[in-house]
XYZ file of C-alpha atoms in Angstrom:
526
model
C -12.435 -36.949 -37.026
C -14.212 -39.834 -35.472
C -14.201 -42.922 -37.494
C -16.834 -45.729 -36.513
C -16.748 -49.334 -37.459
C -19.405 -51.143 -39.438
C -20.474 -52.988 -36.331
C -20.935 -49.702 -34.476
C -23.183 -48.163 -37.353
C -24.987 -51.208 -37.542
C -25.767 -51.267 -33.701
C -26.536 -47.527 -33.966
C -29.042 -48.149 -36.624
C -30.820 -50.862 -34.928
C -31.025 -48.514 -31.993
C -32.482 -45.897 -34.086
C -35.101 -48.485 -35.381
C -35.883 -49.712 -32.103
C -36.418 -45.999 -30.966
C -38.820 -45.208 -33.572
C -41.146 -48.123 -32.563
C -43.767 -46.752 -30.161
C -43.512 -48.317 -26.761
C -46.686 -48.598 -24.699
C -45.527 -49.744 -21.429
C -48.963 -49.839 -19.882
C -50.352 -52.187 -22.596
C -49.313 -55.883 -23.298
C -50.406 -58.142 -26.062
C -52.433 -61.098 -25.296
C -49.622 -63.430 -26.091
C -47.394 -61.724 -23.587
C -50.256 -61.801 -20.821
C -50.819 -65.511 -21.527
C -47.077 -66.189 -21.064
C -46.244 -63.865 -18.102
C -49.225 -63.310 -15.926
C -49.489 -66.863 -14.691
C -45.730 -66.546 -13.548
C -46.394 -63.141 -11.812
C -49.771 -64.412 -10.217
C -48.000 -67.567 -9.108
C -45.255 -65.499 -7.089
C -47.775 -63.165 -5.786
C -49.898 -66.042 -4.324
C -46.827 -67.883 -3.029
C -44.979 -65.228 -1.042
C -48.120 -62.897 -0.208
C -46.418 -59.909 -1.688
C -48.052 -56.468 -0.815
C -46.972 -55.129 -4.197
C -44.919 -55.590 -7.499
C -44.066 -53.814 -10.724
C -42.875 -56.194 -13.651
C -41.644 -55.245 -17.094
C -40.431 -57.777 -19.730
C -38.312 -56.562 -23.071
C -37.985 -58.905 -25.751
C -35.936 -58.002 -28.931
C -35.377 -54.494 -27.854
C -39.081 -53.747 -27.188
C -41.339 -53.633 -23.919
C -43.800 -56.453 -24.515
C -45.128 -56.814 -21.134
C -45.958 -54.711 -18.036
C -47.816 -55.742 -15.023
C -48.239 -54.095 -11.754
C -50.315 -55.638 -8.727
C -50.799 -54.551 -5.105
C -50.902 -51.353 -3.121
C -48.339 -48.856 -2.162
C -49.310 -49.264 1.328
C -50.833 -52.526 2.463
C -54.502 -51.767 3.013
C -54.499 -48.027 1.839
C -56.270 -48.963 -1.556
C -53.385 -46.987 -3.434
C -52.736 -49.208 -6.298
C -49.197 -49.731 -7.583
C -48.951 -48.256 -11.153
C -45.949 -48.062 -13.701
C -45.325 -44.714 -12.227
C -44.803 -46.006 -8.554
C -41.590 -45.247 -7.067
C -39.726 -48.107 -5.480
C -36.075 -48.405 -3.828
C -34.015 -49.851 -6.252
C -31.258 -50.351 -3.634
C -28.079 -51.815 -5.098
C -29.515 -51.341 -8.676
C -28.140 -47.871 -7.978
C -24.772 -49.119 -8.322
C -25.027 -49.452 -12.162
C -26.241 -45.751 -12.239
C -23.157 -44.802 -10.268
C -20.858 -46.482 -12.483
C -22.414 -44.970 -15.603
C -22.068 -41.602 -14.215
C -18.218 -42.429 -13.699
C -18.192 -43.766 -17.219
C -19.438 -40.253 -18.355
C -16.817 -38.592 -16.560
C -14.270 -40.792 -18.222
C -15.612 -39.816 -21.545
C -15.571 -36.336 -20.870
C -11.798 -36.644 -19.733
C -12.449 -35.666 -16.163
C -11.433 -39.181 -14.866
C -9.500 -42.478 -15.695
C -10.350 -45.733 -14.408
C -6.719 -46.268 -13.289
C -6.268 -43.241 -11.423
C -5.694 -43.419 -7.686
C -8.369 -42.958 -5.380
C -6.183 -40.425 -3.607
C -5.600 -38.120 -6.525
C -9.459 -37.118 -5.886
C -9.890 -37.726 -2.245
C -6.402 -37.190 -0.402
C -8.018 -38.084 2.886
C -8.898 -41.485 1.758
C -7.099 -44.375 3.786
C -7.491 -48.247 3.775
C -6.183 -50.251 6.843
C -3.245 -51.034 4.737
C -1.054 -48.281 3.378
C 0.135 -50.060 0.489
C -3.565 -50.564 -0.499
C -4.296 -46.983 0.036
C -1.442 -46.047 -2.559
C -2.535 -48.561 -4.988
C -6.382 -48.288 -4.759
C -7.469 -47.339 -8.058
C -11.099 -45.628 -8.895
C -11.831 -48.919 -10.681
C -11.059 -51.106 -7.415
C -13.890 -49.372 -5.630
C -16.207 -50.869 -8.075
C -15.082 -54.739 -8.334
C -15.677 -55.976 -4.682
C -12.304 -57.087 -4.293
C -10.557 -54.296 -2.098
C -10.077 -56.760 1.004
C -12.795 -55.180 2.907
C -14.831 -58.365 4.584
C -18.270 -58.936 2.899
C -20.542 -56.195 4.069
C -17.657 -54.492 6.137
C -18.794 -51.113 7.647
C -22.389 -51.394 6.325
C -23.674 -50.462 9.653
C -22.252 -46.957 9.027
C -25.079 -46.942 6.344
C -27.958 -48.927 7.727
C -30.350 -49.035 9.432
C -31.342 -45.862 8.531
C -31.723 -43.151 9.595
C -28.416 -42.338 11.196
C -25.866 -39.584 11.544
C -23.069 -41.099 9.558
C -21.673 -38.656 6.638
C -19.663 -39.719 3.594
C -16.688 -37.998 5.283
C -17.427 -40.145 8.385
C -17.266 -43.370 6.070
C -14.010 -42.320 4.275
C -12.374 -41.567 7.799
C -13.786 -44.877 9.132
C -12.372 -47.379 6.342
C -8.957 -47.254 7.712
C -10.268 -48.838 10.787
C -11.796 -51.839 9.108
C -9.650 -54.821 9.115
C -9.181 -56.786 5.931
C -10.919 -60.125 5.431
C -8.493 -61.039 2.716
C -5.562 -59.643 0.479
C -6.153 -56.919 -2.065
C -7.656 -57.977 -5.441
C -7.587 -61.568 -4.397
C -11.168 -62.599 -4.231
C -14.840 -61.139 -4.462
C -16.434 -59.854 -1.338
C -19.422 -57.780 -1.960
C -19.215 -54.449 0.043
C -21.065 -51.079 0.004
C -18.989 -48.555 1.419
C -16.704 -48.208 -1.499
C -19.553 -47.471 -3.797
C -20.025 -44.474 -1.289
C -16.415 -43.590 -1.815
C -17.078 -43.690 -5.750
C -19.818 -41.406 -5.514
C -17.535 -38.994 -3.716
C -14.748 -39.581 -6.341
C -17.351 -38.492 -8.990
C -18.195 -35.529 -6.860
C -14.689 -34.358 -6.643
C -14.003 -35.022 -10.639
C -17.222 -33.594 -11.796
C -17.032 -30.424 -9.725
C -20.725 -30.981 -8.127
C -22.306 -33.008 -5.470
C -23.138 -36.740 -6.444
C -26.798 -35.998 -6.280
C -26.474 -33.074 -8.660
C -24.427 -35.055 -11.232
C -26.711 -37.966 -11.063
C -29.643 -36.000 -12.124
C -27.665 -33.819 -14.451
C -25.642 -36.524 -16.180
C -27.886 -39.575 -15.945
C -31.695 -39.068 -15.336
C -31.854 -35.942 -17.540
C -30.216 -37.063 -20.565
C -31.844 -40.520 -20.499
C -35.271 -39.082 -19.363
C -35.590 -40.862 -16.400
C -38.112 -38.352 -15.259
C -39.502 -40.022 -12.185
C -36.210 -41.291 -10.760
C -35.241 -39.573 -7.355
C -31.830 -39.091 -5.589
C -31.149 -36.817 -2.540
C -33.724 -34.662 -0.976
C -37.375 -34.537 -2.424
C -40.682 -34.021 -1.428
C -43.037 -36.956 -1.153
C -46.285 -35.463 -1.790
C -45.049 -33.106 -4.811
C -43.693 -36.230 -6.589
C -46.380 -38.537 -5.362
C -47.110 -42.335 -5.810
C -44.408 -43.783 -3.616
C -44.471 -47.418 -2.544
C -43.431 -48.147 1.030
C -41.720 -51.181 2.412
C -43.276 -53.922 4.402
C -42.352 -56.926 6.575
C -44.430 -60.166 7.397
C -45.757 -60.377 10.678
C -48.486 -62.773 12.150
C -49.397 -63.698 8.340
C -49.824 -60.074 7.070
C -47.892 -57.422 5.397
C -46.996 -54.765 7.846
C -45.617 -51.339 6.569
C -42.191 -50.339 7.996
C -40.338 -46.983 8.375
C -42.755 -44.865 6.059
C -41.504 -42.004 4.287
C -42.116 -38.631 5.961
C -43.159 -35.588 3.703
C -39.687 -34.836 2.854
C -37.313 -37.902 1.597
C -33.854 -36.792 3.025
C -30.679 -37.076 1.115
C -29.116 -40.432 2.449
C -25.282 -41.175 2.747
C -25.849 -44.318 0.823
C -27.183 -42.938 -2.121
C -24.378 -44.108 -4.573
C -24.472 -47.797 -3.128
C -28.047 -47.940 -2.799
C -30.064 -45.106 -2.526
C -31.835 -44.172 -5.706
C -35.752 -44.682 -6.213
C -37.225 -45.191 -9.893
C -40.611 -46.399 -11.131
C -41.204 -49.440 -13.777
C -41.450 -47.050 -16.744
C -37.919 -45.439 -16.262
C -36.340 -48.822 -15.095
C -37.582 -50.080 -18.685
C -36.011 -47.103 -20.560
C -32.876 -47.520 -18.258
C -32.657 -51.114 -19.454
C -33.355 -50.519 -23.156
C -30.538 -47.976 -23.103
C -28.387 -50.998 -22.729
C -29.966 -53.266 -24.939
C -30.954 -51.055 -27.734
C -29.083 -47.814 -27.364
C -30.207 -44.980 -29.761
C -27.690 -42.648 -31.545
C -28.259 -40.059 -28.831
C -27.863 -42.632 -25.879
C -24.437 -43.710 -27.685
C -23.451 -40.012 -27.452
C -24.242 -40.075 -23.843
C -22.011 -42.900 -23.116
C -19.655 -44.409 -25.576
C -19.165 -48.142 -26.810
C -16.052 -48.231 -24.860
C -17.341 -47.200 -21.468
C -20.374 -49.329 -21.900
C -18.273 -52.383 -22.610
C -15.848 -51.765 -19.865
C -18.622 -51.314 -17.563
C -20.389 -54.683 -18.346
C -17.043 -56.583 -19.024
C -15.782 -59.356 -16.295
C -13.302 -57.544 -14.102
C -13.517 -60.053 -10.858
C -14.469 -63.535 -10.666
C -17.361 -64.618 -8.287
C -17.363 -68.319 -7.277
C -20.215 -70.189 -8.865
C -22.450 -71.853 -6.310
C -23.931 -75.427 -6.554
C -27.324 -74.055 -6.990
C -26.483 -71.916 -10.032
C -24.611 -74.846 -11.601
C -27.324 -77.091 -11.113
C -30.386 -74.625 -12.047
C -28.524 -72.657 -14.532
C -25.729 -74.842 -16.102
C -23.451 -71.834 -15.277
C -19.698 -72.244 -15.413
C -18.167 -68.729 -15.225
C -19.578 -65.801 -12.878
C -18.122 -62.307 -12.713
C -18.615 -58.630 -11.432
C -17.999 -55.834 -13.714
C -18.743 -52.202 -12.667
C -21.989 -52.207 -10.809
C -23.166 -55.626 -12.900
C -23.004 -59.116 -12.350
C -22.648 -61.520 -15.499
C -22.643 -65.140 -16.011
C -23.439 -67.868 -18.426
C -26.897 -69.093 -18.287
C -27.836 -72.352 -20.307
C -25.429 -71.103 -22.820
C -26.654 -67.569 -22.933
C -24.725 -64.458 -21.543
C -26.710 -62.674 -18.746
C -25.869 -59.202 -17.163
C -27.879 -58.409 -13.909
C -28.074 -57.041 -10.421
C -30.617 -57.185 -7.644
C -31.234 -54.955 -4.978
C -32.108 -55.330 -1.113
C -33.092 -52.574 1.080
C -35.119 -53.137 4.261
C -38.440 -54.427 2.710
C -37.702 -53.515 -0.709
C -36.543 -56.023 -3.464
C -35.550 -55.524 -6.996
C -33.887 -57.365 -10.146
C -32.710 -56.014 -13.530
C -31.502 -58.659 -16.133
C -30.233 -58.163 -19.578
C -29.589 -60.898 -22.304
C -27.469 -58.400 -24.561
C -27.093 -60.836 -27.233
C -30.891 -61.016 -27.609
C -31.555 -57.578 -27.038
C -34.108 -58.806 -24.322
C -34.515 -58.828 -20.323
C -36.656 -58.109 -17.688
C -37.155 -55.894 -14.353
C -39.225 -56.172 -11.391
C -39.426 -54.388 -7.963
C -41.329 -55.662 -4.879
C -42.218 -53.679 -1.680
C -42.194 -56.344 0.830
C -40.092 -59.202 2.512
C -39.264 -61.036 -0.758
C -35.832 -62.835 -0.967
C -37.071 -66.195 -1.958
C -39.795 -64.534 -4.120
C -37.013 -62.594 -6.010
C -35.000 -65.580 -6.765
C -37.936 -67.435 -7.986
C -39.297 -64.844 -10.098
C -36.009 -63.862 -11.672
C -35.304 -67.668 -12.355
C -38.424 -68.314 -13.954
C -38.310 -65.160 -16.105
C -34.838 -65.902 -17.318
C -35.483 -69.491 -18.155
C -38.189 -67.933 -20.589
C -35.332 -66.732 -22.522
C -32.533 -69.241 -21.890
C -34.469 -72.520 -21.549
C -37.839 -72.029 -22.913
C -38.119 -76.062 -23.024
C -37.810 -76.389 -19.390
C -41.116 -77.160 -17.509
C -39.946 -76.082 -14.308
C -42.108 -73.218 -12.985
C -42.782 -70.994 -9.744
C -43.796 -73.774 -7.584
C -40.796 -76.113 -8.342
C -38.152 -73.450 -7.554
C -40.171 -72.354 -4.492
C -40.312 -75.793 -3.098
C -36.625 -76.281 -3.997
C -35.544 -73.423 -1.781
C -38.000 -74.535 1.013
C -36.197 -77.872 0.882
C -32.914 -76.166 1.430
C -33.992 -74.657 4.518
C -35.312 -77.773 5.907
C -31.880 -79.483 5.230
C -30.026 -76.789 6.867
C -28.162 -77.825 10.067
C -29.523 -76.335 13.231
C -26.140 -74.563 13.793
C -26.707 -72.834 10.602
C -29.937 -71.085 11.856
C -31.126 -68.661 14.559
C -31.516 -70.458 17.926
C -34.982 -70.722 19.850
C -35.346 -67.693 21.947
C -38.409 -68.912 23.725
C -36.278 -69.127 27.071
C -34.708 -65.618 26.902
C -34.601 -63.645 29.891
C -33.988 -59.782 30.037
C -30.764 -58.960 31.964
C -30.833 -56.986 35.120
C -28.073 -54.266 35.783
C -26.659 -56.312 38.525
C -25.838 -59.325 36.510
C -23.319 -57.645 34.183
C -22.472 -54.834 36.552
C -18.641 -55.222 35.982
C -19.243 -54.477 32.276
C -21.684 -51.671 32.083
C -20.344 -48.256 30.795
C -19.772 -46.593 27.396
C -18.139 -48.595 24.729
C -16.432 -47.205 21.614
C -15.498 -48.859 18.171
C -13.138 -47.279 15.949
C -15.661 -46.930 13.210
C -18.995 -47.213 14.560
C -18.269 -45.008 17.443
C -19.922 -44.990 20.977
C -22.486 -47.240 22.273
C -23.761 -47.257 25.693
C -24.280 -50.601 27.714
C -26.470 -49.111 30.547
C -29.367 -49.515 33.050
C -32.791 -48.095 32.303
C -36.125 -49.199 33.643
C -34.601 -51.948 35.695
C -33.192 -53.631 32.472
C -29.496 -53.359 30.552
C -29.955 -51.576 27.601
C -27.673 -51.100 24.308
C -27.602 -48.135 22.314
C -25.405 -46.759 19.665
C -24.914 -43.018 19.611
C -24.783 -42.578 16.006
C -27.356 -44.970 14.760
C -30.376 -44.650 16.915
C -32.416 -47.747 15.577
C -29.417 -49.898 17.052
C -31.152 -49.863 20.435
C -32.516 -52.748 22.218
C -32.589 -54.988 25.516
C -29.770 -57.155 26.565
C -30.979 -60.719 26.827
C -29.648 -64.057 28.337
C -30.253 -67.210 26.530
C -28.592 -70.143 28.493
C -25.135 -68.786 29.210
C -24.836 -66.394 26.435
C -26.020 -62.781 26.281
C -27.648 -60.874 23.121
C -29.209 -57.683 22.330
C -32.850 -57.859 21.098
C -33.476 -54.705 19.022
C -36.365 -52.639 19.580
C -37.223 -52.009 16.216
C -38.368 -55.256 14.511
C -36.920 -53.932 11.215
C -33.471 -54.225 12.638
C -32.725 -57.593 11.825
C -30.826 -60.104 13.020
C -30.199 -59.570 16.694
C -26.670 -59.452 17.837
C -24.916 -61.749 20.186
C -22.704 -60.004 23.040
C -19.453 -61.462 24.254
C -17.843 -59.352 27.085
C -14.419 -59.898 28.275
C -12.535 -58.639 31.021
C -8.628 -57.707 30.129
C -6.517 -57.623 33.131
C -5.558 -54.002 33.881
C -6.836 -52.813 30.394
C -10.547 -51.840 29.421
C -13.158 -54.391 29.011
C -13.953 -55.297 25.644
C -17.271 -56.302 23.661
C -17.246 -58.518 20.709
C -20.716 -58.986 18.764
C -21.905 -61.523 16.045
C -25.204 -62.126 13.968
C -27.686 -64.154 16.108
C -28.684 -65.762 12.957
C -25.972 -67.014 10.851
C -28.242 -66.525 7.812
C -28.702 -63.093 8.502
C -27.992 -60.170 6.160
C -24.169 -59.685 5.595
C -24.822 -55.958 5.938
C -25.351 -56.408 9.786
C -21.550 -56.767 10.057
C -21.453 -57.100 13.855
C -18.490 -59.332 13.567
C -16.215 -56.511 12.479
C -16.888 -54.269 15.489
C -13.935 -53.919 18.212
C -15.479 -52.130 21.039
C -13.434 -51.158 24.152
C -14.863 -49.661 27.438
C -14.014 -45.722 27.677
C -16.083 -44.627 30.508
C -18.915 -45.134 32.934
C -22.493 -44.943 32.477
C -24.039 -41.129 32.821
């Protein structure tokens, strides 16, 4: 017989009461509009966003929604609460919820070894392989360097499979010792998705739809392959160029299944993301049957400490920050906050919860918006944690701009105005086919009078080799592949030539993990 504590029953009754109050996500009160519209308007104006969807929950109820802009800049197709956005790494919490479901069903244990479900799984170190638990896949403390192996996931499209990722992990050298520190990675969430598939007896995408989307009524969320026109109302990513928003890598008629789905490949609309958030803040009895209190507590408990930045200490008076299973958490002005962000090629998102206040917010943007996300997230959070504070959008935006101005030149991308294409003769001793143990083959070969770099399994990693001063770098053809990469060739006596690479811009996204590549020359150009 199941026995429930008074606290459990009280929470269940509160969730039931909240569920009985009708939620009109498209309608906001005059008070809420007066509070939140100026914030959203200021962020849109400051950062020239192509489109945004924002929702706020207070005391368990959706009190504000706002959509603005277009699915594609210049198209006239307006963003609505039903517009699908890439939620990127906010997918991780959905993956861990799926795993929690399997734990509740007795099909999985958090402390099971990964090799119980994936016998082919190997890390660089044999001891780590033997001791890697399912839980260790989720806390960014495996020893993988920050963003290690992400070039097998992005840029998309590429031909890397989940089996390729599981195989490639053994070749990625650790950046620190197992379980000793936090360094964000994505590959192990892909592995976690395969663990779920093995334990659940169905592909990850099938399980996500069956075990998460359907029970929670997330009717618009999409994973795997789907038809763009049949689903409809899909936001496209953008980048800023010459002062305007330019669509990038627009979807075709069929959205393909992607390898990265468990780490960052789910798309949802505002209505479903608000329903997802309320499931955590004020779960109904049915939702508590869907995922038990013990699993909910496990997912959002601190499992790995994260260093607290100076900015977070100064802005939020934060003392402790940690990672759970698919969630970050910290004290913010004395309140406990649980959140995650998502970043994926022209799409930015954030979902934040204040569990003790049954409040939170979510927003999604379809443009280059790293600073916009930081500012909007900070101002919305302060509404709950420090309402007396008068710092608004302009203050936080100016503070970020000032940080860039104070950054030393060595921490920024160099001026490339003097760059020159490299002729084939200049690097004739180093042309050829190179191979990295996990990224695979790449050609450094003449074409059209220039020297070109092209990765075999990642077609968007293609560009022209340039010289800047005495150094060489590859300038990618695709403006959406950023940053460019330094190329350092080395002769190795009687051995093969080698190629090492590094981010051209030290502030570039950590998923551009060129530093982890170990290319060796394996053949001549065709």
